[in-house]
């Protein structure tokens, strides 16, 4: 049973909003662009591996948690690409989407990727990440007095990755090998938990699930304000008159261009907005008009009169 689905990470949504509003000449534009490309590439790889799970009829009772985040007792976060709970074992999976060849130097704890053009670089080492997660789950299980083996593995999402010298344990293999690996784990470990123990463990882990904040700390002066025209590649701010936003450059008219702009505001600045902040950011002069636009959105408000603010919901674009 899929308990926690993989959503588009907030980091990707925030970077997309930022790149819509950052000047192409900004000193960090290409840095953020590369950052977004890397995150999207990783996310695509995770999606590719996720599909493998739905062709395993022998898995029986289980819980799958994609992109599970938990904080440890020291206040540090653990981001786990995939967590599988079964009656036989618990599995922590690290998913990597890598182009080229990888080799691991165990003594140096160093993962080297060699690109097809021969250029070599060091990547974050997934083995130490897995070891850190494994230690946490040992502590959690022992606190719960649950005796369950922990399995860990690194899965390569990209079929073209060449796996060079890597340690025997934890296993590292291509996504196509996931089914065989799960089968071998089921054979190696007998069923240890009752259904209610498994349910209890899943419930507890879900109750501790959290999502980490992603903050770029970009000052408002560096981003383009306003409701931006999608036809002009978000380079031009639209003007508001009688319920309609119009682009002064191409003449494009829209009633709901505001929704995307408000969503950008939520991602980049704050999920709360007052009437005054709205007028400043979206270039609406009249307080009355701003109030009318905001109340038409039917979103939650807190406080009264001058202290009133509106809460921009996460699902604003899907309502
Ligand atoms: Zn336009």
Short mmCIF file of C-alpha atoms and ligand atoms in Angstrom, two decimals:
data_model
loop_
_atom_site.label_atom_id
_atom_site.label_comp_id
_atom_site.label_asym_id
_atom_site.label_seq_id
_atom_site.Cartn_x
_atom_site.Cartn_y
_atom_site.Cartn_z
CA UNK A 1 0.00 0.00 0.00
CA UNK A 2 1.32 3.39 -0.96
CA UNK A 3 1.26 5.47 2.20
CA UNK A 4 3.21 8.52 1.11
CA UNK A 5 3.25 9.49 -2.56
CA UNK A 6 6.06 11.35 -4.29
CA UNK A 7 5.04 14.94 -4.91
CA UNK A 8 6.96 17.55 -6.84
CA UNK A 9 9.41 18.77 -4.18
CA UNK A 10 8.87 22.28 -2.86
CA UNK A 11 12.45 23.10 -3.82
CA UNK A 12 11.58 22.56 -7.51
CA UNK A 13 8.39 24.67 -7.28
CA UNK A 14 10.28 27.48 -5.54
CA UNK A 15 13.12 27.51 -8.07
CA UNK A 16 10.64 27.51 -10.97
CA UNK A 17 8.82 30.48 -9.45
CA UNK A 18 12.13 32.24 -8.85
CA UNK A 19 13.36 31.75 -12.42
CA UNK A 20 10.09 33.21 -13.74
CA UNK A 21 10.78 36.36 -11.75
CA UNK A 22 14.54 36.71 -11.67
CA UNK A 23 16.20 38.90 -14.26
CA UNK A 24 18.16 36.82 -16.78
CA UNK A 25 21.14 39.12 -16.08
CA UNK A 26 21.01 38.48 -12.33
CA UNK A 27 24.40 37.31 -11.02
CA UNK A 28 22.91 34.03 -9.76
CA UNK A 29 20.51 33.26 -12.63
CA UNK A 30 22.55 30.44 -14.17
CA UNK A 31 23.39 29.03 -10.74
CA UNK A 32 19.67 28.67 -9.94
CA UNK A 33 19.00 27.32 -13.42
CA UNK A 34 21.61 24.57 -12.97
CA UNK A 35 20.33 23.85 -9.48
CA UNK A 36 16.79 23.37 -10.82
CA UNK A 37 18.01 21.13 -13.65
CA UNK A 38 19.82 18.92 -11.14
CA UNK A 39 16.81 18.66 -8.83
CA UNK A 40 14.46 17.84 -11.72
CA UNK A 41 16.84 15.20 -13.01
CA UNK A 42 16.96 13.53 -9.60
CA UNK A 43 13.18 13.70 -9.23
CA UNK A 44 12.67 12.12 -12.68
CA UNK A 45 15.00 9.29 -11.69
CA UNK A 46 13.04 8.63 -8.51
CA UNK A 47 9.79 8.50 -10.53
CA UNK A 48 11.34 5.97 -12.90
CA UNK A 49 12.26 3.67 -10.00
CA UNK A 50 8.84 4.14 -8.30
CA UNK A 51 7.13 2.38 -11.20
CA UNK A 52 8.99 -0.86 -10.41
CA UNK A 53 7.08 -1.24 -7.15
CA UNK A 54 3.74 -1.79 -8.77
CA UNK A 55 4.78 -5.04 -10.44
CA UNK A 56 5.55 -7.05 -7.32
CA UNK A 57 2.55 -9.23 -6.48
CA UNK A 58 4.67 -11.30 -4.04
CA UNK A 59 5.19 -8.27 -1.81
CA UNK A 60 1.94 -8.99 0.10
CA UNK A 61 1.26 -6.74 3.10
CA UNK A 62 3.55 -3.74 2.95
CA UNK A 63 3.76 0.02 3.17
CA UNK A 64 5.66 2.24 0.76
CA UNK A 65 6.74 5.75 1.67
CA UNK A 66 8.23 7.87 -1.09
CA UNK A 67 10.42 10.82 -0.13
CA UNK A 68 10.01 10.25 3.58
CA UNK A 69 11.43 12.98 5.81
CA UNK A 70 11.98 12.64 9.52
CA UNK A 71 13.92 14.57 12.14
CA UNK A 72 16.25 12.73 14.48
CA UNK A 73 16.63 13.32 18.24
CA UNK A 74 19.42 15.84 17.56
CA UNK A 75 17.20 18.03 15.41
CA UNK A 76 18.74 17.03 12.06
CA UNK A 77 16.67 15.87 9.15
CA UNK A 78 16.82 12.60 7.23
CA UNK A 79 15.52 12.55 3.67
CA UNK A 80 14.83 9.04 2.51
CA UNK A 81 14.11 8.48 -1.17
CA UNK A 82 12.08 5.32 -0.58
CA UNK A 83 11.14 3.46 2.58
CA UNK A 84 9.52 0.03 2.44
CA UNK A 85 7.95 -1.63 5.47
CA UNK A 86 7.12 -5.32 5.35
CA UNK A 87 6.54 -7.99 8.00
CA UNK A 88 9.94 -9.47 7.07
CA UNK A 89 12.21 -6.43 6.89
CA UNK A 90 12.47 -2.68 6.54
CA UNK A 91 14.20 -1.31 3.45
CA UNK A 92 15.84 2.06 2.97
CA UNK A 93 16.52 2.91 -0.65
CA UNK A 94 18.70 5.65 -2.07
CA UNK A 95 17.93 6.49 -5.69
CA UNK A 96 20.60 8.01 -7.94
CA UNK A 97 20.18 9.36 -11.45
CA UNK A 98 23.71 9.52 -12.80
CA UNK A 99 25.08 9.92 -16.32
CA UNK A 100 28.43 8.25 -16.97
CA UNK A 101 30.47 5.78 -14.94
CA UNK A 102 30.72 5.54 -11.16
CA UNK A 103 33.50 4.11 -9.00
CA UNK A 104 33.78 4.08 -5.23
CA UNK A 105 36.96 4.33 -3.16
CA UNK A 106 36.07 2.68 0.15
CA UNK A 107 39.08 3.99 2.03
CA UNK A 108 38.44 7.56 1.04
CA UNK A 109 34.63 7.28 1.19
CA UNK A 110 34.65 8.87 -2.22
CA UNK A 111 32.25 8.34 -5.11
CA UNK A 112 33.72 9.38 -8.45
CA UNK A 113 31.63 9.95 -11.52
CA UNK A 114 33.34 9.96 -14.91
CA UNK A 115 31.27 11.71 -17.55
CA UNK A 116 31.09 10.30 -21.08
CA UNK A 117 33.54 13.06 -22.11
CA UNK A 118 36.12 11.77 -19.61
CA UNK A 119 35.68 14.53 -17.00
CA UNK A 120 35.75 13.17 -13.45
CA UNK A 121 34.13 14.65 -10.33
CA UNK A 122 33.17 13.64 -6.80
CA UNK A 123 29.49 13.05 -5.95
CA UNK A 124 27.67 12.82 -2.62
CA UNK A 125 28.41 9.39 -1.30
CA UNK A 126 25.17 7.38 -0.98
CA UNK A 127 26.69 4.67 1.22
CA UNK A 128 27.40 6.99 4.15
CA UNK A 129 23.94 8.53 3.72
CA UNK A 130 22.36 5.08 3.94
CA UNK A 131 24.46 4.17 6.97
CA UNK A 132 23.27 7.32 8.74
CA UNK A 133 19.61 6.51 7.99
CA UNK A 134 20.12 2.90 9.06
CA UNK A 135 21.49 3.97 12.45
CA UNK A 136 18.42 6.13 13.01
CA UNK A 137 16.03 3.30 12.17
CA UNK A 138 17.90 0.94 14.50
CA UNK A 139 17.28 3.43 17.29
CA UNK A 140 13.61 3.88 16.36
CA UNK A 141 12.93 0.15 16.18
CA UNK A 142 14.71 -0.55 19.45
CA UNK A 143 12.69 2.19 21.20
CA UNK A 144 9.54 0.53 19.89
CA UNK A 145 10.88 -2.87 20.96
CA UNK A 146 10.34 -4.11 17.41
CA UNK A 147 12.84 -6.61 16.12
CA UNK A 148 13.03 -6.21 12.35
CA UNK A 149 16.04 -6.52 10.03
CA UNK A 150 17.02 -3.38 8.12
CA UNK A 151 18.06 -3.67 4.48
CA UNK A 152 19.64 -0.84 2.51
CA UNK A 153 20.42 -0.45 -1.18
CA UNK A 154 21.41 2.13 -3.79
CA UNK A 155 19.41 2.01 -7.01
CA UNK A 156 20.57 3.52 -10.27
CA UNK A 157 17.63 5.10 -12.05
CA UNK A 158 19.46 5.74 -15.30
CA UNK A 159 19.83 2.57 -17.42
CA UNK A 160 22.90 4.05 -19.11
CA UNK A 161 24.96 4.45 -15.91
CA UNK A 162 28.06 2.26 -15.98
CA UNK A 163 28.60 0.73 -12.54
CA UNK A 164 32.36 0.35 -12.04
CA UNK A 165 34.11 -0.60 -8.80
CA UNK A 166 31.65 -0.45 -5.91
CA UNK A 167 31.50 -2.20 -2.51
CA UNK A 168 29.58 -5.47 -2.13
CA UNK A 169 27.51 -4.03 0.69
CA UNK A 170 25.24 -2.19 0.68
CA UNK A 171 24.23 -3.46 -2.75
CA UNK A 172 24.17 -1.02 -5.64
CA UNK A 173 22.31 -2.01 -8.81
CA UNK A 174 20.17 -0.83 -11.69
CA UNK A 175 16.42 -0.30 -11.20
CA UNK A 176 15.73 -3.40 -13.27
CA UNK A 177 17.31 -5.44 -10.46
CA UNK A 178 14.96 -4.15 -7.76
CA UNK A 179 12.44 -6.98 -8.11
CA UNK A 180 15.07 -9.70 -7.78
CA UNK A 181 16.56 -7.90 -4.77
CA UNK A 182 13.18 -7.68 -3.00
CA UNK A 183 12.53 -11.36 -3.70
CA UNK A 184 15.89 -12.31 -2.18
CA UNK A 185 15.17 -10.21 0.92
CA UNK A 186 11.80 -11.95 1.35
CA UNK A 187 13.52 -15.34 1.13
CA UNK A 188 16.34 -14.35 3.52
CA UNK A 189 14.09 -12.95 6.26
CA UNK A 190 11.14 -14.77 7.76
CA UNK A 191 7.95 -12.95 8.66
CA UNK A 192 8.46 -11.40 12.10
CA UNK A 193 5.62 -8.93 12.61
CA UNK A 194 1.88 -9.34 12.97
CA UNK A 195 -0.38 -7.19 10.80
CA UNK A 196 -1.18 -4.95 13.75
CA UNK A 197 2.52 -4.48 14.58
CA UNK A 198 3.23 -3.54 10.97
CA UNK A 199 0.28 -1.10 10.96
CA UNK A 200 1.48 0.41 14.24
CA UNK A 201 4.98 0.97 12.86
CA UNK A 202 3.60 2.59 9.68
CA UNK A 203 1.32 4.84 11.72
CA UNK A 204 4.12 5.93 14.00
CA UNK A 205 6.47 6.73 11.12
CA UNK A 206 3.73 8.70 9.37
CA UNK A 207 3.09 10.69 12.54
CA UNK A 208 6.78 11.67 12.60
CA UNK A 209 6.87 12.54 8.90
CA UNK A 210 7.66 16.17 8.18
CA UNK A 211 8.68 18.34 5.30
CA UNK A 212 11.76 20.45 5.49
CA UNK A 213 11.68 24.11 4.72
CA UNK A 214 13.44 25.26 1.62
CA UNK A 215 14.40 28.90 1.77
CA UNK A 216 16.50 30.69 -0.83
CA UNK A 217 16.74 33.93 1.14
CA UNK A 218 16.30 36.06 -1.95
CA UNK A 219 15.49 39.69 -1.28
CA UNK A 220 12.24 40.97 -2.83
CA UNK A 221 14.14 43.72 -4.70
CA UNK A 222 15.81 41.11 -6.88
CA UNK A 223 12.60 39.63 -8.28
CA UNK A 224 10.05 40.99 -10.76
CA UNK A 225 6.86 42.07 -9.02
CA UNK A 226 3.34 41.93 -10.38
CA UNK A 227 1.04 39.61 -12.28
CA UNK A 228 3.30 38.54 -15.13
CA UNK A 229 2.24 37.89 -18.72
CA UNK A 230 2.78 34.26 -19.69
CA UNK A 231 2.66 35.16 -23.41
CA UNK A 232 5.64 37.48 -22.87
CA UNK A 233 7.61 34.79 -21.04
CA UNK A 234 6.84 36.40 -17.64
CA UNK A 235 8.93 39.45 -18.52
CA UNK A 236 6.09 42.01 -18.45
CA UNK A 237 3.82 42.96 -15.54
CA UNK A 238 0.11 43.15 -16.40
CA UNK A 239 -2.22 45.93 -15.29
CA UNK A 240 -5.56 45.47 -13.56
CA UNK A 241 -8.84 47.03 -14.52
CA UNK A 242 -12.38 45.88 -13.71
CA UNK A 243 -11.66 42.25 -13.04
CA UNK A 244 -9.26 41.76 -15.94
CA UNK A 245 -5.46 41.71 -16.10
CA UNK A 246 -4.08 43.07 -19.38
CA UNK A 247 -0.53 42.94 -20.75
CA UNK A 248 0.57 46.43 -21.86
CA UNK A 249 2.99 44.91 -24.37
CA UNK A 250 1.05 42.18 -26.22
CA UNK A 251 -2.51 42.96 -25.13
CA UNK A 252 -3.11 39.48 -23.65
CA UNK A 253 -6.07 39.54 -21.26
CA UNK A 254 -6.66 37.13 -18.40
CA UNK A 255 -8.85 36.78 -15.36
CA UNK A 256 -6.83 34.10 -13.61
CA UNK A 257 -3.24 35.14 -14.33
CA UNK A 258 -3.41 36.41 -10.77
CA UNK A 259 -3.63 32.88 -9.37
CA UNK A 260 -0.21 31.86 -10.68
CA UNK A 261 1.25 35.16 -9.50
CA UNK A 262 -0.19 34.68 -6.01
CA UNK A 263 1.20 31.18 -5.96
CA UNK A 264 4.64 32.60 -6.81
CA UNK A 265 4.18 35.03 -3.92
CA UNK A 266 3.41 32.14 -1.58
CA UNK A 267 6.47 30.18 -2.73
CA UNK A 268 8.94 33.06 -2.75
CA UNK A 269 7.78 35.50 -0.10
CA UNK A 270 5.08 34.36 2.28
CA UNK A 271 1.88 32.35 2.47
CA UNK A 272 0.30 35.37 4.21
CA UNK A 273 -0.54 38.62 2.45
CA UNK A 274 -2.21 41.79 3.67
CA UNK A 275 -4.17 44.25 1.52
CA UNK A 276 -1.24 46.68 1.56
CA UNK A 277 1.31 44.02 0.62
CA UNK A 278 -0.99 42.90 -2.17
CA UNK A 279 -1.28 46.40 -3.62
CA UNK A 280 2.49 46.91 -3.45
CA UNK A 281 3.45 43.64 -5.04
CA UNK A 282 0.73 43.42 -7.68
CA UNK A 283 0.60 47.12 -8.49
CA UNK A 284 -3.07 47.74 -7.68
CA UNK A 285 -3.67 51.29 -6.46
CA UNK A 286 -7.09 51.12 -4.90
CA UNK A 287 -7.50 49.52 -1.51
CA UNK A 288 -11.12 48.82 -2.37
CA UNK A 289 -10.21 47.00 -5.61
CA UNK A 290 -7.55 44.95 -3.82
CA UNK A 291 -10.04 43.99 -1.16
CA UNK A 292 -12.54 42.93 -3.81
CA UNK A 293 -9.97 40.83 -5.71
CA UNK A 294 -8.82 39.12 -2.52
CA UNK A 295 -12.29 38.38 -1.17
CA UNK A 296 -13.34 36.93 -4.55
CA UNK A 297 -10.63 34.28 -4.14
CA UNK A 298 -12.55 32.76 -1.25
CA UNK A 299 -9.45 32.07 0.78
CA UNK A 300 -9.01 31.99 4.54
CA UNK A 301 -8.56 35.30 6.33
CA UNK A 302 -7.23 36.02 9.81
CA UNK A 303 -7.79 39.19 11.87
CA UNK A 304 -9.85 42.32 11.25
CA UNK A 305 -9.54 45.65 9.45
CA UNK A 306 -5.89 46.79 9.14
CA UNK A 307 -4.54 43.71 10.87
CA UNK A 308 -6.29 41.37 8.48
CA UNK A 309 -4.25 39.03 6.32
CA UNK A 310 -5.14 36.39 3.77
CA UNK A 311 -3.68 32.90 3.73
CA UNK A 312 -2.71 31.70 0.23
CA UNK A 313 -3.54 27.98 0.13
CA UNK A 314 -1.13 25.39 -1.30
CA UNK A 315 -3.80 24.13 -3.69
CA UNK A 316 -4.67 27.59 -5.07
CA UNK A 317 -3.99 26.48 -8.66
CA UNK A 318 -5.98 23.26 -8.41
CA UNK A 319 -9.18 24.52 -6.87
ZN1 LIG B 1 2.27 39.96 -22.93
#
